[in-house]
PDB file of C-alpha atoms in Angstrom:
ATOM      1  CA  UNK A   4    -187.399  26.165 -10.957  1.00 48.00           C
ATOM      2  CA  UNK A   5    -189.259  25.885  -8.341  1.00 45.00           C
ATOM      3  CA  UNK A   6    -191.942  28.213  -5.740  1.00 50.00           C
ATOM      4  CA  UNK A   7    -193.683  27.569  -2.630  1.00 47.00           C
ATOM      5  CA  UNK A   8    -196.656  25.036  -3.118  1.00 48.00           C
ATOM      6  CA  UNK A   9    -199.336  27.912  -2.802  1.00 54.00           C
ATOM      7  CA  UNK A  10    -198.745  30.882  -5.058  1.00 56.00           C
ATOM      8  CA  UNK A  11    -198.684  34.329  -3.656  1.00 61.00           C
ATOM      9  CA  UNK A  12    -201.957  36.110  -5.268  1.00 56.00           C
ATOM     10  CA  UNK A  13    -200.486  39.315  -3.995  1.00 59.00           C
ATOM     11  CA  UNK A  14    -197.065  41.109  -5.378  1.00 59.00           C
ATOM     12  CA  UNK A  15    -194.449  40.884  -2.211  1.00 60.00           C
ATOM     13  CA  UNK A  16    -194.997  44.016  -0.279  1.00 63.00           C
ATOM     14  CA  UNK A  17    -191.953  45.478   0.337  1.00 64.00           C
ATOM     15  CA  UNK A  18    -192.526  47.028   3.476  1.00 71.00           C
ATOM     16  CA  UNK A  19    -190.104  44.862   5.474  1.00 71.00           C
ATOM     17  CA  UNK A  20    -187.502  45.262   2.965  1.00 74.00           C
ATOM     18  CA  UNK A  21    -187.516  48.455   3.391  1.00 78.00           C
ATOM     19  CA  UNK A  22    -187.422  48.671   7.447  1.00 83.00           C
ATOM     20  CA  UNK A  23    -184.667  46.061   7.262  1.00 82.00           C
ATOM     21  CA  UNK A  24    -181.908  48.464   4.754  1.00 83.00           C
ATOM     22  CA  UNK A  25    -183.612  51.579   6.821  1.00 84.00           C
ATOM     23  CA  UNK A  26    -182.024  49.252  10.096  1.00 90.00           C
ATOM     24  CA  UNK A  27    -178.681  48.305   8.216  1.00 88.00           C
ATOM     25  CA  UNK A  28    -178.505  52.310   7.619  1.00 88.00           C
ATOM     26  CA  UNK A  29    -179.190  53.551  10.867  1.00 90.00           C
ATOM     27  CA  UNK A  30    -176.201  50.906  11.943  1.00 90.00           C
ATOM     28  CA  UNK A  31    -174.151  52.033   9.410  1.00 90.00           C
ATOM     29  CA  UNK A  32    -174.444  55.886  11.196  1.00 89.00           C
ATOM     30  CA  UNK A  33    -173.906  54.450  14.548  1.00 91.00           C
ATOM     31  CA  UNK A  34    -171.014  52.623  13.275  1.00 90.00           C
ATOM     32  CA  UNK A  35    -169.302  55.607  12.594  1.00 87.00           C
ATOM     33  CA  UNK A  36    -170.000  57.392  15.946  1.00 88.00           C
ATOM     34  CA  UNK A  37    -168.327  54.574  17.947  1.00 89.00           C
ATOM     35  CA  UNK A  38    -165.646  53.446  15.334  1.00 86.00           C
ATOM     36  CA  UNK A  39    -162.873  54.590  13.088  1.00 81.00           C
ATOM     37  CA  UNK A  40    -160.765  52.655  10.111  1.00 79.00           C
ATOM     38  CA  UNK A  41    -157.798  51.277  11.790  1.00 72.00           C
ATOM     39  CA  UNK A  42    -155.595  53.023   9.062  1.00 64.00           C
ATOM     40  CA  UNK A  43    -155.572  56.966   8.996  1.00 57.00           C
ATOM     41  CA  UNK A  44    -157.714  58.806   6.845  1.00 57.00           C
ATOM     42  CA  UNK A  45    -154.422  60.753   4.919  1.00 63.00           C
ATOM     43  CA  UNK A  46    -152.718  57.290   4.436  1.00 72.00           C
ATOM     44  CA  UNK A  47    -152.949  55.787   0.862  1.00 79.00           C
ATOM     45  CA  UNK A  48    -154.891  52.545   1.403  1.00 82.00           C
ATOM     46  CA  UNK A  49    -157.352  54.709   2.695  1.00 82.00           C
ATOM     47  CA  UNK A  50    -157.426  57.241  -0.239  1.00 84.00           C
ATOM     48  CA  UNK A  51    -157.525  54.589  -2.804  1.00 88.00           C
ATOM     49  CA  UNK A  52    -160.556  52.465  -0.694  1.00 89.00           C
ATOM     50  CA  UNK A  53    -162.677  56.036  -0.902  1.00 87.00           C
ATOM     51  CA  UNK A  54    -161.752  56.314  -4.813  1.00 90.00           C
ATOM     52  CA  UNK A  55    -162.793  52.591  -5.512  1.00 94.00           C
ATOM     53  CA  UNK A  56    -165.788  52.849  -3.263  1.00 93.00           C
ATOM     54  CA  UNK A  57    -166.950  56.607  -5.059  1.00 92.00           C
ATOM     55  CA  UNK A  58    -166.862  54.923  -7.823  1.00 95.00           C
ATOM     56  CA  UNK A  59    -168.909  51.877  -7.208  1.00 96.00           C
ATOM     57  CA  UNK A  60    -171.205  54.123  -6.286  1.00 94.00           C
ATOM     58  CA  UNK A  61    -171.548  55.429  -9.576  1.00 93.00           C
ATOM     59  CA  UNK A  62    -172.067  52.778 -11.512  1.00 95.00           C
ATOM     60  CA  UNK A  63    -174.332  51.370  -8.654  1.00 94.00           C
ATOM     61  CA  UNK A  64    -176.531  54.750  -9.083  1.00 92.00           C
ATOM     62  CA  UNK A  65    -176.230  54.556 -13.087  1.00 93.00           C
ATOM     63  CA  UNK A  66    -177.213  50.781 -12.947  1.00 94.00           C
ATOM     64  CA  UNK A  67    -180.736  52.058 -10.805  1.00 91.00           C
ATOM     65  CA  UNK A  68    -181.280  54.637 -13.065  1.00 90.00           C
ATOM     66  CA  UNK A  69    -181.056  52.594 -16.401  1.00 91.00           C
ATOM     67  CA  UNK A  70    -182.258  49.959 -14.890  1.00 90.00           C
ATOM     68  CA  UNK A  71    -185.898  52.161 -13.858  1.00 88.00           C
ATOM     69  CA  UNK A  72    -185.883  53.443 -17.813  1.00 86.00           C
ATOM     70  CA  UNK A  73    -187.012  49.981 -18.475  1.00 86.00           C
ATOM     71  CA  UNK A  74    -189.419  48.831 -16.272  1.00 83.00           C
ATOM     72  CA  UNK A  75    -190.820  51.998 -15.432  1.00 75.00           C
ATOM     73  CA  UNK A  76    -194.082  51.860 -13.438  1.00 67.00           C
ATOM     74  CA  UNK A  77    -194.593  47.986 -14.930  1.00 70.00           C
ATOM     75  CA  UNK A  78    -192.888  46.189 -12.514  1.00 71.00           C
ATOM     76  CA  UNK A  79    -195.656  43.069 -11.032  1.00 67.00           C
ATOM     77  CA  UNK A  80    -197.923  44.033 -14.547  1.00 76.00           C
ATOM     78  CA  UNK A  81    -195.910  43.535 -17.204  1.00 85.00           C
ATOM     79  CA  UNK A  82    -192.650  41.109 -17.826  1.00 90.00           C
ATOM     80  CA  UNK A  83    -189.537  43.172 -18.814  1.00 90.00           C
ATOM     81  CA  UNK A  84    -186.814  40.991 -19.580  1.00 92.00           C
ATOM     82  CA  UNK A  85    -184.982  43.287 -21.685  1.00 91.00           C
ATOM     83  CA  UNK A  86    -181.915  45.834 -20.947  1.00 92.00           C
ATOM     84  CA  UNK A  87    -180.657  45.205 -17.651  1.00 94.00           C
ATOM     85  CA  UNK A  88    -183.641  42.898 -16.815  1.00 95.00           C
ATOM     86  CA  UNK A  89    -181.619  40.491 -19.742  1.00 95.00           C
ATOM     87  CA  UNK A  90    -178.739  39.990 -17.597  1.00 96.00           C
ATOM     88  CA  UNK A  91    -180.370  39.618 -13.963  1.00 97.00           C
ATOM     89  CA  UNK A  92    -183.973  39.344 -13.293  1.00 96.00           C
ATOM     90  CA  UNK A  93    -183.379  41.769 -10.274  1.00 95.00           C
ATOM     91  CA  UNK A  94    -180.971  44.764 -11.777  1.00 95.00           C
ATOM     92  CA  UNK A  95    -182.332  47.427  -8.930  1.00 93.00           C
ATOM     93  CA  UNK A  96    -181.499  44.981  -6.388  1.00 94.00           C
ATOM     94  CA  UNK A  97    -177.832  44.160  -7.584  1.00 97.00           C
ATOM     95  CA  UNK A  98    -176.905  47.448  -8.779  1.00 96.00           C
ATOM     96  CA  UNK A  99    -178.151  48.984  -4.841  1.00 93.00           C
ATOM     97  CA  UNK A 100    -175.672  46.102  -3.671  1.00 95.00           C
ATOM     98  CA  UNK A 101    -173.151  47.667  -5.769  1.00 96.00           C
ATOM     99  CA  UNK A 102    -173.707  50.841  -4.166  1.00 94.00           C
ATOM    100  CA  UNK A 103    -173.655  49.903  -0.495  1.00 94.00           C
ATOM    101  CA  UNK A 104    -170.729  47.984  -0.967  1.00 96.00           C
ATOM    102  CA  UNK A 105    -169.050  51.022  -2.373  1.00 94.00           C
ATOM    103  CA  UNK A 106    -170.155  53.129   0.822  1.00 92.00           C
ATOM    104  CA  UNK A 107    -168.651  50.841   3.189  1.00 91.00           C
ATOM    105  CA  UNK A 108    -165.221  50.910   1.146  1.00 92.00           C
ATOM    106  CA  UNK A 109    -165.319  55.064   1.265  1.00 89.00           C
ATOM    107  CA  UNK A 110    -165.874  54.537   4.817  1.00 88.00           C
ATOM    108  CA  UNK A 111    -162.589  53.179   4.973  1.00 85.00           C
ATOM    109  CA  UNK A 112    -163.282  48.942   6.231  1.00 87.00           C
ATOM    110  CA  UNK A 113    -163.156  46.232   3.782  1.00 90.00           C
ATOM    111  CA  UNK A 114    -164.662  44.506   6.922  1.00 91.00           C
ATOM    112  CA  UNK A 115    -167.664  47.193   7.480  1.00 91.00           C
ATOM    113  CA  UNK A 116    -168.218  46.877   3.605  1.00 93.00           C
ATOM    114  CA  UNK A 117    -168.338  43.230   2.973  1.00 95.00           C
ATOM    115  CA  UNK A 118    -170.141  42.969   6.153  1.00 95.00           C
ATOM    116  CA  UNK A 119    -172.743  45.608   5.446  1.00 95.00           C
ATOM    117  CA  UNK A 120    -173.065  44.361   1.743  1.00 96.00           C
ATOM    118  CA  UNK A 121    -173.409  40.739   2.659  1.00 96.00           C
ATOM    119  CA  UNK A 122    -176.742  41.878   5.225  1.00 95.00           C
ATOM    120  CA  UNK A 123    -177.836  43.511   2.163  1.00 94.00           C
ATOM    121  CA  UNK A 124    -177.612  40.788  -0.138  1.00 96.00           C
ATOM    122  CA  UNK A 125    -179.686  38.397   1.880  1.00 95.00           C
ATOM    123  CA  UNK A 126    -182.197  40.862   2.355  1.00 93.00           C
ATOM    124  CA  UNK A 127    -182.381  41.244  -1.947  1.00 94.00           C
ATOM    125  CA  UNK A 128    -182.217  37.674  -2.010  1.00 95.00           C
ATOM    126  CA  UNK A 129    -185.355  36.746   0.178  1.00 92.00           C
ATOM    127  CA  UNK A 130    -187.113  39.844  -1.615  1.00 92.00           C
ATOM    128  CA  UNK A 131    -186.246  38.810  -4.828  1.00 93.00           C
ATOM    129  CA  UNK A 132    -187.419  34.981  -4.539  1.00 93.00           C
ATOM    130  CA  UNK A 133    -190.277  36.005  -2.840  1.00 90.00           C
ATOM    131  CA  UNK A 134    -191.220  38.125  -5.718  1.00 90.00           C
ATOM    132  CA  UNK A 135    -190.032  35.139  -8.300  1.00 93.00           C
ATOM    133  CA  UNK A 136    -192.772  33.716  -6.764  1.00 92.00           C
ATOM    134  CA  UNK A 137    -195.704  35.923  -7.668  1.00 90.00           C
ATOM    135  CA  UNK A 138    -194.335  36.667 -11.077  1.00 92.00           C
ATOM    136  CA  UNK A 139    -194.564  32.805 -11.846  1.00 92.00           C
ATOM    137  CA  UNK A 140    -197.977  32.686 -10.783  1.00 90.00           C
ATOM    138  CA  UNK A 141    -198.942  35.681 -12.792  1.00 90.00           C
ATOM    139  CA  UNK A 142    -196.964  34.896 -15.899  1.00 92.00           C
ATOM    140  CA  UNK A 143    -196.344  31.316 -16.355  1.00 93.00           C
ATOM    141  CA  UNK A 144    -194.440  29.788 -18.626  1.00 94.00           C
ATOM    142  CA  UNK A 145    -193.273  33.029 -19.790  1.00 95.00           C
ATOM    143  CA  UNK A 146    -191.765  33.792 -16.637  1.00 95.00           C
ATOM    144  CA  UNK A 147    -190.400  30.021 -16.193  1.00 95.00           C
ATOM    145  CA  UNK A 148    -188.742  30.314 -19.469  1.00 95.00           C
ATOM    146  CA  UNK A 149    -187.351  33.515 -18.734  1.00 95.00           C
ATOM    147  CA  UNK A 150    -186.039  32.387 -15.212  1.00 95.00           C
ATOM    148  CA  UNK A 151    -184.184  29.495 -17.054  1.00 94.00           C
ATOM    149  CA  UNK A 152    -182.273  31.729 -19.082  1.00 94.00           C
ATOM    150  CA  UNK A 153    -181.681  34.341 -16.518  1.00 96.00           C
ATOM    151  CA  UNK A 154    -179.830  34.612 -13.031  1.00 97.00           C
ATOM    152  CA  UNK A 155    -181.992  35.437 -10.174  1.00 95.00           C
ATOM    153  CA  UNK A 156    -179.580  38.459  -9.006  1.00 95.00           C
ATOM    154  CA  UNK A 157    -175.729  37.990 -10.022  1.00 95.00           C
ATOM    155  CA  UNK A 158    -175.754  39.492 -13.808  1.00 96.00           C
ATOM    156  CA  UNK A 159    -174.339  37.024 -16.784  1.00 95.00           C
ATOM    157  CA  UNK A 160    -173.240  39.353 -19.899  1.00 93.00           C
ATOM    158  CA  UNK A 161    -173.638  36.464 -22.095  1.00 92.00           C
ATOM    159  CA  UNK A 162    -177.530  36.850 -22.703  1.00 88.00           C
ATOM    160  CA  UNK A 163    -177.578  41.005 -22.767  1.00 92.00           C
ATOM    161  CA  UNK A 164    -180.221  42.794 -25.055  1.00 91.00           C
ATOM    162  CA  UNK A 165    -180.773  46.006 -25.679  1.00 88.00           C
ATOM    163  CA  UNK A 166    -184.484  46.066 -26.848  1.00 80.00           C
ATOM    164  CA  UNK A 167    -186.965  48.651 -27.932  1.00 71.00           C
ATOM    165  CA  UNK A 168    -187.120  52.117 -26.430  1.00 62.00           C
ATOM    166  CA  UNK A 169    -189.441  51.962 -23.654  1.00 66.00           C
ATOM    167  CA  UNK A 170    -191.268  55.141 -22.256  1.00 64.00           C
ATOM    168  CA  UNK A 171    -190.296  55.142 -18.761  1.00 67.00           C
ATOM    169  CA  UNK A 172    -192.202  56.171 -15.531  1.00 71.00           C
ATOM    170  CA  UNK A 173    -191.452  60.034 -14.464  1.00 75.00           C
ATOM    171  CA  UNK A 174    -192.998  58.613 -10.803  1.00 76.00           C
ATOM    172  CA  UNK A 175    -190.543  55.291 -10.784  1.00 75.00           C
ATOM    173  CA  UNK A 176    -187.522  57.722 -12.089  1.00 76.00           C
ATOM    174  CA  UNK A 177    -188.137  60.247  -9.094  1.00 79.00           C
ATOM    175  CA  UNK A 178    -188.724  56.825  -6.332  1.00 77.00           C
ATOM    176  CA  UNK A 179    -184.956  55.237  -7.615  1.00 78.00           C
ATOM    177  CA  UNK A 180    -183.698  58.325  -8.067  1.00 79.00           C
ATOM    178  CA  UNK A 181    -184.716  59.693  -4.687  1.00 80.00           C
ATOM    179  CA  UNK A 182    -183.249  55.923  -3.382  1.00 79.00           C
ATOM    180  CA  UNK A 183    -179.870  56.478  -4.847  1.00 80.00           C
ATOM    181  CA  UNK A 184    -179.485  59.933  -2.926  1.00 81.00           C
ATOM    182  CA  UNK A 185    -180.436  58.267   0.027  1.00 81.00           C
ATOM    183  CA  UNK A 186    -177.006  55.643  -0.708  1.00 83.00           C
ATOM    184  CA  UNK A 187    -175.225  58.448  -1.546  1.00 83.00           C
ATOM    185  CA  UNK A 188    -176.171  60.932   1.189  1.00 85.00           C
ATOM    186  CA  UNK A 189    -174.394  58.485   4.126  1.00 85.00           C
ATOM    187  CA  UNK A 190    -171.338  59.381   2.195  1.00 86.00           C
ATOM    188  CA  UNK A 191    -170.669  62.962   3.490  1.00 87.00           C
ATOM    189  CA  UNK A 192    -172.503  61.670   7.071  1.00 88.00           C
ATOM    190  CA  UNK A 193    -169.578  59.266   6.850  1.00 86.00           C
ATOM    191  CA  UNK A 194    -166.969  62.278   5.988  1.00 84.00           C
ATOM    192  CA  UNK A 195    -168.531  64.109   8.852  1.00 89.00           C
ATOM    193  CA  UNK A 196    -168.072  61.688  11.513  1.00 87.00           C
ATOM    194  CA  UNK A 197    -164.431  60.824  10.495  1.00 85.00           C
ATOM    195  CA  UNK A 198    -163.509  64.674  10.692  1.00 84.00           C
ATOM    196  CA  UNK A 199    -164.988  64.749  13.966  1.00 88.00           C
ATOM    197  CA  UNK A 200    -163.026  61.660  15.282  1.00 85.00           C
ATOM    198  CA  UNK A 201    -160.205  63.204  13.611  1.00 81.00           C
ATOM    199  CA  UNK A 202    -160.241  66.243  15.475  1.00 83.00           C
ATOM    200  CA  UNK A 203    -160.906  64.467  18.903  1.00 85.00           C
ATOM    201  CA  UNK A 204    -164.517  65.471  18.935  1.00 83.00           C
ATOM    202  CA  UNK A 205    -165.551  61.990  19.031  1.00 84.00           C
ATOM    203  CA  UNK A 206    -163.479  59.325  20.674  1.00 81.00           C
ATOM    204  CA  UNK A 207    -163.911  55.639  18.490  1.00 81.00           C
ATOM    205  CA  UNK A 208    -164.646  52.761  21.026  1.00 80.00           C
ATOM    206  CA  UNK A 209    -163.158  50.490  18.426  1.00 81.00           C
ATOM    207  CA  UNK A 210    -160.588  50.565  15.231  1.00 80.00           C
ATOM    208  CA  UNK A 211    -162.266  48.004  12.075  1.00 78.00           C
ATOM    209  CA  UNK A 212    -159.368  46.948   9.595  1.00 75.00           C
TER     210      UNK A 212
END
């Protein structure tokens, strides 16, 4: 694999990753002051696009969770390449993917959620090499072998371990967790808005199929 020609001494900070999904949910809210699905909230497409995007959500939320459990408050000190980490060296950043993709299907768009997810992704992507990055310098060979044998952010099965328990961080538990009810929260904001459309409150400048 290979990294920039001068090492990062410093862990990424994530600072702008942050202000970037804080933009992409901010335009996610005003999205659904000026828009509506083009198919009616009662209709059937719609019902089964909120039950397939609820539960994407789940397992998005789940993934975060288990995925904290094992690197705790290690992440930038100590290599964990076990659990989810043995699948995808970035399980946080794929399973919130999972998540935001699932909001944007409750929301009623396959447009708004493969556009919204696809933002996302190339935010986690530029995150996630940048931090490849510093973990190579810091680690090695350790790291380079590990890369080899693991995807940078889609997950491949084929290579999952378990591992030892781990004693996880109660901090890094609360941050994810706190995270995840941020995702979930613009569900009912999204609810909200469409009952106000629905009742004429708020009149949608466009229709998104």
């Amino acid at each position: 694999m290979t990294h920039s020609a001068t090492p990062p001494e410093r862990p990424f900070r994530q600072k702008l990753r942050i202000l970037l999904l804080w933009a992409l949910a901010t335009a996610f809210i005003i999205l659904n002051l000026v828009s509506r699905p083009v198919r009616p909230g009662y209709s059937l497409i719609e019902s089964i696009l909120e039950q397939t995007g609820t539960f994407i959500i789940i397992v998005g939320v789940i993934g975060r969770i288990w995925s904290i459990l094992y690197v705790g408050g290690r992440k930038n000190s100590e290599l964990v390449t076990q659990g989810p980490y043995s699948i995808t060296r970035n399980p946080l950043y794929f399973f919130s993917l999972l998540a935001i993709f699932g909001v944007g299907l409750v929301f009623g768009s396959i447009l708004v959620a493969a556009s919204f997810t696809i933002l996302a992704y190339f935010i986690f992507l530029y995150t996630a090499n940048r931090e490849a990055a510093y973990l190579s310098h810091v680690f090695g060979k350790d790291f380079d072998d590990y890369a080899r044998c693991t995807p940078l952010f889609w997950p491949d099965f084929s290579g999952f371990q378990w591992g030892p328990e781990r004693n996880f961080s109660p901090r890094a538990l609360r941050v994810t967790v706190r995270d995840a009810l941020f995702i979930v929260a613009l569900v009912p904001v999204s609810e909200f808005f469409e009952y106000l459309h629905s009742q004429g409150y708020l009149l949608a400048a466009v229709t998104l199929p």
